[in-house]
CSV table of C-alpha atoms and ligand atoms in Angstrom, one decimal:
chain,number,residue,atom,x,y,z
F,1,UNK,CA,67.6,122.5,98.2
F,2,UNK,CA,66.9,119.5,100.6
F,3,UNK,CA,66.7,116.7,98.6
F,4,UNK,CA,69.8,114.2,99.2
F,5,UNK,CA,70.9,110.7,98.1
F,6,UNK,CA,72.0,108.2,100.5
F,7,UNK,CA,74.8,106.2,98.9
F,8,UNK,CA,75.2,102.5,100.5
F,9,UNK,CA,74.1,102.8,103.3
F,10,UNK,CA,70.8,100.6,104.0
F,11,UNK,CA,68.1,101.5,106.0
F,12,UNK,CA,66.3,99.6,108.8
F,13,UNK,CA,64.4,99.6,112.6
F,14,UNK,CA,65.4,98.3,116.0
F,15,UNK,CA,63.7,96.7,118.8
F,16,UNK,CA,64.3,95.0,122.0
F,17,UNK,CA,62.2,92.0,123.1
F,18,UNK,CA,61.4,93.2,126.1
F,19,UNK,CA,60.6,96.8,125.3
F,20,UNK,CA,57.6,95.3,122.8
F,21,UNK,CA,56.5,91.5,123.6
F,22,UNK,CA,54.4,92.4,126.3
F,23,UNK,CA,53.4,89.4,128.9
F,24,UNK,CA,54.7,88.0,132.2
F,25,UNK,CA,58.3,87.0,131.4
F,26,UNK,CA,60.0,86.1,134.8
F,27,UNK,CA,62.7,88.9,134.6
F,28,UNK,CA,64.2,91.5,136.7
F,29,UNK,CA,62.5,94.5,134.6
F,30,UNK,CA,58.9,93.0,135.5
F,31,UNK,CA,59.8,92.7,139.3
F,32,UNK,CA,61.1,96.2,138.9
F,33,UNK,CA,58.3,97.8,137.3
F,34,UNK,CA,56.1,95.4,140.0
F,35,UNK,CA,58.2,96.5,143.2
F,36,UNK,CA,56.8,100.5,141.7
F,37,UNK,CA,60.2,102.0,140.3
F,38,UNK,CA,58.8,102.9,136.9
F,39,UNK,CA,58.5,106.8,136.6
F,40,UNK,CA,54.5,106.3,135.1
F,41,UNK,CA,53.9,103.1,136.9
F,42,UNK,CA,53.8,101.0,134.0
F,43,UNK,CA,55.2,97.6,133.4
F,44,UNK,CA,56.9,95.5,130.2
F,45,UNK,CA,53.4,93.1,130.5
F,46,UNK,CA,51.6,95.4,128.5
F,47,UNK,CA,54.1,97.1,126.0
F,48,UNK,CA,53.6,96.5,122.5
F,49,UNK,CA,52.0,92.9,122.5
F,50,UNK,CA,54.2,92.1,119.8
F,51,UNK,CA,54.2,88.6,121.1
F,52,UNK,CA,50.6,88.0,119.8
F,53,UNK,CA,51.2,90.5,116.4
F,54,UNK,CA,53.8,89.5,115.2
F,55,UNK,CA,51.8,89.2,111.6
F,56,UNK,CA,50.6,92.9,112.2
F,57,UNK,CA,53.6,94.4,113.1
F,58,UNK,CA,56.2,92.9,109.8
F,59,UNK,CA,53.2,93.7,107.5
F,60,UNK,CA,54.2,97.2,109.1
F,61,UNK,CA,57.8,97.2,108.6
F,62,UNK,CA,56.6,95.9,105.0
F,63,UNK,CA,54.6,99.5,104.9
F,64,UNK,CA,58.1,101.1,106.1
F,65,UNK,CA,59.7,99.5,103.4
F,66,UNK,CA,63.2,98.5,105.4
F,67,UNK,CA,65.3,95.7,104.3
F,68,UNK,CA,66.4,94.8,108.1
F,69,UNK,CA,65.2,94.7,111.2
F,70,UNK,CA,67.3,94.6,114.7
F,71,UNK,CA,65.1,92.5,117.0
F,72,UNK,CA,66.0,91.1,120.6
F,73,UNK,CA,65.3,87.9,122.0
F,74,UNK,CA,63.6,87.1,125.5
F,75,UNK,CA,66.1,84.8,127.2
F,76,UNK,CA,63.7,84.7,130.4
F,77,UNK,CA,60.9,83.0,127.7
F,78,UNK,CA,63.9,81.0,126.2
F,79,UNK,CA,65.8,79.5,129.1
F,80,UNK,CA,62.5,80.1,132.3
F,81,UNK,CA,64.7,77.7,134.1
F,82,UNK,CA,68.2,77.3,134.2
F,83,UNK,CA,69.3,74.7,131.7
F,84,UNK,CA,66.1,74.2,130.9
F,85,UNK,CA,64.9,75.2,127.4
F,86,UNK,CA,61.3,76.2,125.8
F,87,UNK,CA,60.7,74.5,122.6
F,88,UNK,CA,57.5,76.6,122.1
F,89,UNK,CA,59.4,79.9,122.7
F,90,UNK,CA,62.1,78.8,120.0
F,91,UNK,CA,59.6,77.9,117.2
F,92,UNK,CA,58.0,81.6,118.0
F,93,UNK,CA,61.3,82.8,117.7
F,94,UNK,CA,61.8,80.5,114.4
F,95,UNK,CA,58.4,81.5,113.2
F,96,UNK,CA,58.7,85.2,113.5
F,97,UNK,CA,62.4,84.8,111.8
F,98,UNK,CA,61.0,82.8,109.3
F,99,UNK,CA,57.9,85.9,108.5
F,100,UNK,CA,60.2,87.8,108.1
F,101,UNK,CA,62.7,86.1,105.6
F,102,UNK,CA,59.7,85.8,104.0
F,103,UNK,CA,59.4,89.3,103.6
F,104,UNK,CA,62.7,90.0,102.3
F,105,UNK,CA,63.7,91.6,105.6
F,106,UNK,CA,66.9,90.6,107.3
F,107,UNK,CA,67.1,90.2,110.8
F,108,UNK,CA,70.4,91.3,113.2
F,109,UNK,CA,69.5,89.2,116.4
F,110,UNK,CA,70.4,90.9,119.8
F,111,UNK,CA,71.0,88.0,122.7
F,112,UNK,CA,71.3,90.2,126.1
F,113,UNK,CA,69.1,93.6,125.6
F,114,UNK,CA,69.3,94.6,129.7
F,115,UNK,CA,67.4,92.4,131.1
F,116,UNK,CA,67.7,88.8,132.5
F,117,UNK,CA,65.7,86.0,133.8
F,118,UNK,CA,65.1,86.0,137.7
F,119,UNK,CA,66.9,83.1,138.2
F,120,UNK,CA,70.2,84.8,136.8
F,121,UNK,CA,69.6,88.0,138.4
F,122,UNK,CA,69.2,86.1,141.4
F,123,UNK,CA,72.4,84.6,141.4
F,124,UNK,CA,74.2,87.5,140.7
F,125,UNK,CA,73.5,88.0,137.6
F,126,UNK,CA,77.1,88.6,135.4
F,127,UNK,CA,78.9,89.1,139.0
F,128,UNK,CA,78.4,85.2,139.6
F,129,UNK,CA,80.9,83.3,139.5
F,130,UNK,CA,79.3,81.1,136.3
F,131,UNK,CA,77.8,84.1,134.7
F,132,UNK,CA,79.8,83.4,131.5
F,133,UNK,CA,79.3,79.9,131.2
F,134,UNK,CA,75.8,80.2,131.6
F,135,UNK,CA,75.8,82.7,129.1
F,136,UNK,CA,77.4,80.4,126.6
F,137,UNK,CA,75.1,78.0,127.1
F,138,UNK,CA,72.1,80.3,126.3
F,139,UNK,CA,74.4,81.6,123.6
F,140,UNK,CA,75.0,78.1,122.0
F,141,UNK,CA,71.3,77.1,122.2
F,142,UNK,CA,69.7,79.7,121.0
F,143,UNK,CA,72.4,80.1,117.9
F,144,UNK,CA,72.5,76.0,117.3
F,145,UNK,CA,68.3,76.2,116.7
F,146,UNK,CA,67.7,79.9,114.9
F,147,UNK,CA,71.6,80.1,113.2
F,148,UNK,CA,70.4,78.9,110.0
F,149,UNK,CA,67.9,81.9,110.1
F,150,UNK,CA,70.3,84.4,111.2
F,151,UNK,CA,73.4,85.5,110.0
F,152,UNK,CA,74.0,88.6,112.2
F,153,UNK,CA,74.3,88.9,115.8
F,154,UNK,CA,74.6,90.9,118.9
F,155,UNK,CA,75.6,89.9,121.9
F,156,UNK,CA,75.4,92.6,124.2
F,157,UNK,CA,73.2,95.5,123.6
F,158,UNK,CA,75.0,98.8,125.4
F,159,UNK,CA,76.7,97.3,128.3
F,160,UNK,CA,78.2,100.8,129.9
F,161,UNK,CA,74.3,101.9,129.9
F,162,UNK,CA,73.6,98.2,131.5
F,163,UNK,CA,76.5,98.4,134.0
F,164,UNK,CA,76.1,102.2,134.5
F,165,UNK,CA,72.5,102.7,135.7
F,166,UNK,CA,72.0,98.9,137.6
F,167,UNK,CA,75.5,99.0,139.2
F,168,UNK,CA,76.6,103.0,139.4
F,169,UNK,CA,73.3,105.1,139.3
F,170,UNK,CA,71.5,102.5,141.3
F,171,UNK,CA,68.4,103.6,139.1
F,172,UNK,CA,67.7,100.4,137.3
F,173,UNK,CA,68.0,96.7,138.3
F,174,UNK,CA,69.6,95.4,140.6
F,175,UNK,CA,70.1,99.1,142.0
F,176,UNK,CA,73.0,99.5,143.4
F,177,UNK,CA,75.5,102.1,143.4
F,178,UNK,CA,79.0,101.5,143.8
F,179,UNK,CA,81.8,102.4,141.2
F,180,UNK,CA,83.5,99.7,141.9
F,181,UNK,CA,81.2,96.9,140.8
F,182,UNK,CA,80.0,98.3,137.6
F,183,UNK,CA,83.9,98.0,137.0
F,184,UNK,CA,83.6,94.1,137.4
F,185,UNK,CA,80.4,94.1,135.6
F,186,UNK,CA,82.2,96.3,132.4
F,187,UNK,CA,85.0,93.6,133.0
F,188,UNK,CA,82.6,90.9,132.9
F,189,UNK,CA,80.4,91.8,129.7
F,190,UNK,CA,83.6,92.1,128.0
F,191,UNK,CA,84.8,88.9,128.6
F,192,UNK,CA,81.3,87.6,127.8
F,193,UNK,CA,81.2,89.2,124.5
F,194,UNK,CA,84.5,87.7,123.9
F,195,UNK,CA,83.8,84.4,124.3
F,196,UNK,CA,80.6,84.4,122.8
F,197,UNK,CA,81.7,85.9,119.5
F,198,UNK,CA,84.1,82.8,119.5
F,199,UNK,CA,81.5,80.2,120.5
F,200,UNK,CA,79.3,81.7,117.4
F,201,UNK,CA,82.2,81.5,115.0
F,202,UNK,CA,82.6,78.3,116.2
F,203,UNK,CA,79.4,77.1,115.2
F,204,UNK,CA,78.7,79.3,113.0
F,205,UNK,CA,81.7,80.2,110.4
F,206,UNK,CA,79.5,82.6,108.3
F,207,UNK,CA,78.1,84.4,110.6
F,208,UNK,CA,78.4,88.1,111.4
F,209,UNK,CA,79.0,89.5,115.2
F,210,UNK,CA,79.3,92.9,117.2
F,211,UNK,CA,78.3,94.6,120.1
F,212,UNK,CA,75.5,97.7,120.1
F,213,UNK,CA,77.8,99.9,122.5
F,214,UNK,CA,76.4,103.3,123.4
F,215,UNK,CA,78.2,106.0,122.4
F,216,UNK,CA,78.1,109.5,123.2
F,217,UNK,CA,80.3,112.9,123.3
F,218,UNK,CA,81.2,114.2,126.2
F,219,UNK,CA,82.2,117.6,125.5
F,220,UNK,CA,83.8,120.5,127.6
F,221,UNK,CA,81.7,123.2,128.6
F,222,UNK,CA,84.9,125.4,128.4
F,223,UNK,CA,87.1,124.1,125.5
F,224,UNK,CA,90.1,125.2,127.1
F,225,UNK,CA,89.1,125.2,130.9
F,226,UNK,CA,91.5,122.3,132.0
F,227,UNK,CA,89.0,120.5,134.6
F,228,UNK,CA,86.2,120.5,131.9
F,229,UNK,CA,88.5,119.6,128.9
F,230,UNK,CA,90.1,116.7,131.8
F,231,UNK,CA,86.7,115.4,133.0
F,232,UNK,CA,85.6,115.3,129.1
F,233,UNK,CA,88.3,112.8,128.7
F,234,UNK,CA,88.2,110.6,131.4
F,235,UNK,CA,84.2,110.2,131.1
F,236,UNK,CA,84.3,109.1,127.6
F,237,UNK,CA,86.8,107.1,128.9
F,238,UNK,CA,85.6,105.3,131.3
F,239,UNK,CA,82.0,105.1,130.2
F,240,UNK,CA,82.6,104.1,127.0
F,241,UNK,CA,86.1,103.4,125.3
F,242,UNK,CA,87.7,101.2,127.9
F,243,UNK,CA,85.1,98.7,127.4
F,244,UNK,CA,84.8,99.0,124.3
F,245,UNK,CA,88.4,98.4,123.5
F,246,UNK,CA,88.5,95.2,125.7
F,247,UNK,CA,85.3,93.8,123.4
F,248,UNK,CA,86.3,94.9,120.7
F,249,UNK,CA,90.2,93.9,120.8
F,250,UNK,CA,90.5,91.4,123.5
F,251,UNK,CA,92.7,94.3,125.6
F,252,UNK,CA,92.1,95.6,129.0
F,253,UNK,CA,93.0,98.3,129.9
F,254,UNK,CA,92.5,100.4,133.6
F,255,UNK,CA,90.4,100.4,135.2
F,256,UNK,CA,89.7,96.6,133.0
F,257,UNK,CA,92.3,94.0,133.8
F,258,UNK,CA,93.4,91.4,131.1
F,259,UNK,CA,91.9,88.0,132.2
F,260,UNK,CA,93.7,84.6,131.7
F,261,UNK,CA,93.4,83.3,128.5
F,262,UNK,CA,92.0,85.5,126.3
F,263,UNK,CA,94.7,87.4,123.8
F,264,UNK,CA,94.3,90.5,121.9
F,265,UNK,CA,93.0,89.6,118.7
F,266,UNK,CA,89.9,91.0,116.5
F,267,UNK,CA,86.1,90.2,118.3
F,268,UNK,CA,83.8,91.9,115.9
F,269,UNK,CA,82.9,91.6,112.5
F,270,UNK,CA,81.0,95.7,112.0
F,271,UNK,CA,81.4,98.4,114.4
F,272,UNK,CA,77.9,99.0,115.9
F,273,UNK,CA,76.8,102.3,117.2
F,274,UNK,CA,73.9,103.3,119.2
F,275,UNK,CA,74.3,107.1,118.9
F,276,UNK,CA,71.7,109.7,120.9
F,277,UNK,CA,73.0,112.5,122.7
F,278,UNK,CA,76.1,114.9,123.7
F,279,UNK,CA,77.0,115.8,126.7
F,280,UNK,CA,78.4,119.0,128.7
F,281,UNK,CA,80.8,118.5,131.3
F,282,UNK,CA,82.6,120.8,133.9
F,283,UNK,CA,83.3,117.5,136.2
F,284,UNK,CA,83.0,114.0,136.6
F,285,UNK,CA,78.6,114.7,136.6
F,286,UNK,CA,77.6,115.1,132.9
F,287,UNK,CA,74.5,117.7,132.0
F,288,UNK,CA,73.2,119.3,129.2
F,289,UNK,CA,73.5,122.7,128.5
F,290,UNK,CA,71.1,125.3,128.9
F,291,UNK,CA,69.2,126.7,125.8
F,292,UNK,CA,69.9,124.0,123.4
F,293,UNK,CA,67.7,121.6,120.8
F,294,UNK,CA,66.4,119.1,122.9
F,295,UNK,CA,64.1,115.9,122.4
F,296,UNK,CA,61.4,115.1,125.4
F,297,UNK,CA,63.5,113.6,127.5
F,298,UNK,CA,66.4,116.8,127.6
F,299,UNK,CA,68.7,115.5,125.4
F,300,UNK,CA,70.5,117.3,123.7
F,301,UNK,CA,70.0,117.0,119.5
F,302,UNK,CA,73.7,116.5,118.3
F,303,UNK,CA,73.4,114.9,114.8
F,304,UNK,CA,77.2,115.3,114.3
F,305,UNK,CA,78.4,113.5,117.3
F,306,UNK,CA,77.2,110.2,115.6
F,307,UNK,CA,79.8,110.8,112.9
F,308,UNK,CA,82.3,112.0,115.1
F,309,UNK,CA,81.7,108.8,116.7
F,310,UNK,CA,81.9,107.1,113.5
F,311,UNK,CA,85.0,108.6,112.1
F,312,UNK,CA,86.8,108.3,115.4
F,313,UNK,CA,86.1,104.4,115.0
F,314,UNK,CA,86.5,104.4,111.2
F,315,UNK,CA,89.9,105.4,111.6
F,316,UNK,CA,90.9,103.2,114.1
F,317,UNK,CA,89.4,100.4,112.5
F,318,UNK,CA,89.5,101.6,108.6
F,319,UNK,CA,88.6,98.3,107.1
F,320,UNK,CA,85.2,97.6,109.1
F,321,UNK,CA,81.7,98.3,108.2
F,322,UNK,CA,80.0,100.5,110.8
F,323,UNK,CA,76.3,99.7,111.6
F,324,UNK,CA,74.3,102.5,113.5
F,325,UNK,CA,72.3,99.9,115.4
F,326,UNK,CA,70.4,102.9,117.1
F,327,UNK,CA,69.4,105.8,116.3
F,328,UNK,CA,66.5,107.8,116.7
F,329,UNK,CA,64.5,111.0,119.3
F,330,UNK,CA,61.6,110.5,121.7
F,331,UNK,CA,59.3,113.1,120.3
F,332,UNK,CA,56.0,112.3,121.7
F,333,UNK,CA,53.5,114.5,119.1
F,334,UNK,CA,56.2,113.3,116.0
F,335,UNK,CA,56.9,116.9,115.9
F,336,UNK,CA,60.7,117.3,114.6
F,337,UNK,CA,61.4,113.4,114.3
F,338,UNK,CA,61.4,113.6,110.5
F,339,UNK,CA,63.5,116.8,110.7
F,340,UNK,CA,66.3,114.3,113.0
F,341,UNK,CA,66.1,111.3,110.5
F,342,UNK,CA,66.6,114.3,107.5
F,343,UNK,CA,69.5,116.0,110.1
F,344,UNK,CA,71.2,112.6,111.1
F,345,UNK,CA,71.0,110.8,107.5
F,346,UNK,CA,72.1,113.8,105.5
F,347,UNK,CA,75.6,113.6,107.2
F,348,UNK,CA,75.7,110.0,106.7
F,349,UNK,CA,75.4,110.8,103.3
F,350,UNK,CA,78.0,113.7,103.0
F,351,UNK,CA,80.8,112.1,105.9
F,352,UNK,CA,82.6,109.4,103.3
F,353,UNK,CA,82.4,107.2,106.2
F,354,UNK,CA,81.7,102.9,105.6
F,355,UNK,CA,78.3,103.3,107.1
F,356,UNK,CA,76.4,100.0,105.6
F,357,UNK,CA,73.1,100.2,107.7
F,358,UNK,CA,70.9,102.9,109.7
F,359,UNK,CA,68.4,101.4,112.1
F,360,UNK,CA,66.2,103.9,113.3
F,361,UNK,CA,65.5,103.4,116.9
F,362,UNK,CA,62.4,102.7,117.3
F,363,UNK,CA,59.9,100.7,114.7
F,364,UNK,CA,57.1,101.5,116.9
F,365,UNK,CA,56.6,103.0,120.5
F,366,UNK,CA,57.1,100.9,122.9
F,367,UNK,CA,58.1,100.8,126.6
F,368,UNK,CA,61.0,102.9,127.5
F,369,UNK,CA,62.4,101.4,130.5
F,370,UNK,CA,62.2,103.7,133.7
F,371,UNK,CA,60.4,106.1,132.0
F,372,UNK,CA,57.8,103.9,131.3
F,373,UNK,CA,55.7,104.3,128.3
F,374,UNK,CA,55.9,108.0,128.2
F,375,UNK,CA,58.9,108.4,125.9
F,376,UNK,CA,57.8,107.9,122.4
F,377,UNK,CA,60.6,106.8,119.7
F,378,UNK,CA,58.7,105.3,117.2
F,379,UNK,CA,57.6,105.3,113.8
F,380,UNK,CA,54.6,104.0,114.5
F,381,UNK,CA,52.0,104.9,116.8
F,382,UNK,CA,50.8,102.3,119.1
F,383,UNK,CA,48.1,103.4,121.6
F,384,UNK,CA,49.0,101.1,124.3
F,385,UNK,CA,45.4,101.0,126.1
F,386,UNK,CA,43.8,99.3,122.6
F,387,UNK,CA,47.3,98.7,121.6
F,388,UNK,CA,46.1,100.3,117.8
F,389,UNK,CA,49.3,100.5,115.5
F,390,UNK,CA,49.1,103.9,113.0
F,391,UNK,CA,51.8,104.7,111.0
F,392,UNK,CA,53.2,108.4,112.0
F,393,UNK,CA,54.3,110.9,109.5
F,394,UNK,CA,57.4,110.3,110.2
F,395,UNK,CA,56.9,106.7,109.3
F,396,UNK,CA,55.7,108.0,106.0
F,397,UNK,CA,58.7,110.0,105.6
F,398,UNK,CA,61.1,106.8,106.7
F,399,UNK,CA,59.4,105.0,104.0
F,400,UNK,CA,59.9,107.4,101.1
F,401,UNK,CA,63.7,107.3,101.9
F,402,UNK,CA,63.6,103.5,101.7
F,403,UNK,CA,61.9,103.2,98.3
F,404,UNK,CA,63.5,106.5,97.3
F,405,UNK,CA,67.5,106.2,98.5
F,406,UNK,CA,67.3,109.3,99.7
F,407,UNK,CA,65.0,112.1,100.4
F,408,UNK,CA,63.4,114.0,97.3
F,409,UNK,CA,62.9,117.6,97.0
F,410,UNK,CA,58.9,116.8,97.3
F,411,UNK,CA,59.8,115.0,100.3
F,412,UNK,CA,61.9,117.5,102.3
F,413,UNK,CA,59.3,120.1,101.8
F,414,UNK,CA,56.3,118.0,103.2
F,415,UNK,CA,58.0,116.3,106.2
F,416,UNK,CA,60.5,118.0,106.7
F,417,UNK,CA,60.8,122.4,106.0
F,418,UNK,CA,58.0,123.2,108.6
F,419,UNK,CA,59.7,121.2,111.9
F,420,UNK,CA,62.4,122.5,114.3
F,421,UNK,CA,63.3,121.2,117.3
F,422,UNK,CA,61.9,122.2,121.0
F,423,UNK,CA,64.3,124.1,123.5
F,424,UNK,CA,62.8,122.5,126.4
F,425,UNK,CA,61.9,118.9,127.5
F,426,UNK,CA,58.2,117.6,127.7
F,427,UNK,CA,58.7,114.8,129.7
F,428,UNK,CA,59.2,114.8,133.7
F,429,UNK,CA,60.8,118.4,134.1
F,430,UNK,CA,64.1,118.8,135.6
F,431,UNK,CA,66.0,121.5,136.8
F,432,UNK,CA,68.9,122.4,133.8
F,433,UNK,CA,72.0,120.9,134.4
F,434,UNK,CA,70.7,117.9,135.8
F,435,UNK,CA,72.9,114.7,135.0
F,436,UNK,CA,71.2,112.4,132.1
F,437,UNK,CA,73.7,109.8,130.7
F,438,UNK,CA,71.0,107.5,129.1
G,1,IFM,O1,65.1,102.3,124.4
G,1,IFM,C1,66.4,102.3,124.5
G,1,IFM,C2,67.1,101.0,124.1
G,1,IFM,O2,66.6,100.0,124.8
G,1,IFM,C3,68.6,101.1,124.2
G,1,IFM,N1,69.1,102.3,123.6
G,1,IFM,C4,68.5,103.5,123.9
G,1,IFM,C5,67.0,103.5,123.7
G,1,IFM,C6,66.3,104.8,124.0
G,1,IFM,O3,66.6,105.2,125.3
């Protein structure tokens, strides 16, 4: 029996500007991919084009049948200078917000999806010393000219991943690697977060606000080996909960410190959850274990960790709806994706928890950072040479759920029955063991 019904929980996709738009935004992630760090050599000026399809691409998520799509905006093409504003790149903004009302799709609107304009990286990007005021003011522009289209907000889309791999791994912009400094940029994003869920109250009583954090397990490889079982805790500690805390409760905690003026108090309005992987630890260098499900990239396929996650948060916070703002499996051939969405939304359906929305990550393939356009998430295809958009089976499958509420019987057996997962990564082969945290 596979069929299932998934009770309140409401199903949409997620994007980030710069992973689909396409074009020469002055950013760090396009003077990254042109200084040649990009694993395939590609760069965010291609991408998706979204920016010229927009019409195309929410007929799609018409075909997909969601009622809400997470979507990021391009501060680089909002603020090019600073304090200077683009009217043009606000009414595209506007106009795109305003397709999609139309289409009875409701947008959550991410401000800071990793990556900045050039003159703010410049400066220092959130280490300089007016990093949160100009934030603020980007904040307050962009919410005073699209808040009457949008009701719910992101501020900050995975900061430990953002502070981690620019400021610890050294493997994305700016690259550096000092432990140190990605403390003060964690500290930093926290305080930003603060004050801009504030500032959009402010101006916005209605309006709904969170962060996407990244959230992952970091599990013993020896449940009762104590380094493993130590190193476990202090990870998820570091990497993800005291951040977390401080955004989400206005208190700092080590390695964080508590900055003048702000008080503990209640900064978010859902829980939001971008959910992917486990990890196995022995020390303070995560890997994944050896002869497990894996997606192309080596990561592991954990579908309970997400409600793990969830219930850890749920009962910490037992009166607040949680959002999985991301979710989702590179799988470049959309050979098990349909079996992960069945895997992952089954338990949603079983665990009791408050889980309102599921935003599959992604709508449609789209540029992957580092890894360039190599890592397929989407639903939909998108051959990025004649930048063709076909809907994948697992698309298909997305869509029945929507217009279903759940998966049917009929369903499972055509989507789902005949796919299980790989035991080895596709993508750029590694030794096992390797470290992944991403
Ligand atoms: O593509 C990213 C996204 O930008 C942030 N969360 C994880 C996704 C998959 O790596």
């Amino acid at each position: 029996m596979g069929g299932f019904h998934l009770k309140d929980c409401e199903l949409g996709v997620a994007t980030a500007a710069t992973q689909i738009e396409g074009g020469h935004a002055r950013t760090n992630w396009h003077r990254w991919a042109e200084q040649g760090h990009i694993d395939d050599g590609s760069s965010p000026v291609r991408a998706t084009d979204h920016w010229n399809r927009v019409a195309q691409d929410i007929e799609l998520l018409g075909e997909l049948g969601v009622r809400h799509y997470r979507m990021g905006l391009e501060w680089a093409r909002i603020e090019p200078e600073p304090g200077v504003f683009d009217p043009a790149a606000l009414q595209h903004y506007r106009d795109e917000l305003e397709q999609l009302a139309a289409a009875g799709i409701t947008p959550l609107v991410t401000l800071h999806h990793f990556n900045n304009p050039l003159w703010f990286e410049d400066d220092g990007g959130f280490l300089s010393a007016s990093a949160i005021d100009t934030f603020l003011r980007y904040t307050e522009r962009v919410v005073n000219e699209l808040g009457d289209l949008v009701e719910e907000w992101i501020t900050i889309n995975e900061p430990n991943i953002y502070g981690t791999h620019g400021y610890l791994f050294g493997e994305w912009p700016p690259g550096i690697k000092d432990l140190k400094t990605t403390i003060r940029v964690f500290q930093v994003m926290a305080e930003v977060h603060i004050r801009a869920y504030e500032l959009i109250h402010r101006l916005r009583p209605g309006a709904r606000v969170g962060v996407a954090q990244h959230l992952r397990i970091f599990a013993p490889k020896l449940r009762f080996h104590p380094r493993h079982v130590f190193s476990a805790k202090l990870l998820t500690w570091l990497f993800q909960t005291c951040s977390q805390w401080a955004m989400n409760s206005g208190r700092f905690r080590y390695p964080l410190v508590q900055p003048r003026g702000i008080r503990p108090g209640r900064y978010y309005d859902f829980l939001g959850i971008n959910y992917y992987s486990r990890s196995t630890v022995t020390s303070l260098q995560d890997s994944v274990d050896e002869h497990i499900e894996v997606n192309d990239l080596g990561w592991e396929i954990y579908p309970e960790g997400l409600i793990r996650i969830a219930r850890e948060l749920h009962d910490r916070h037992p009166d607040v709806p949680i959002y999985v703002t991301e979710n989702g499996t590179a799988d470049a051939t959309d050979a098990f994706r349909s079996r992960f969405i069945y895997d992952q939304l089954k338990l949603i359906s079983e665990s009791g928890l408050p889980i309102q929305r599921y935003y599959h990550w992604t709508f449609i393939d789209n540029w992957e950072w580092a890894v360039g356009e190599a890592a397929r998430f989407g639903l939909v295809h998108c051959d990025f040479g004649t930048q063709e958009r076909t809907m994948k089976d697992s698309g298909r499958f997305f869509a029945g759920i929507a217009a279903d509420g759940g998966v049917t019987e009929e369903a499972y057996e055509r989507y789902v029955r005949g796919q299980v997962y790989a035991r080895e990564r596709s993508i750029f082969p590694t030794a096992p063991g390797e470290g992944l945290w991403g």
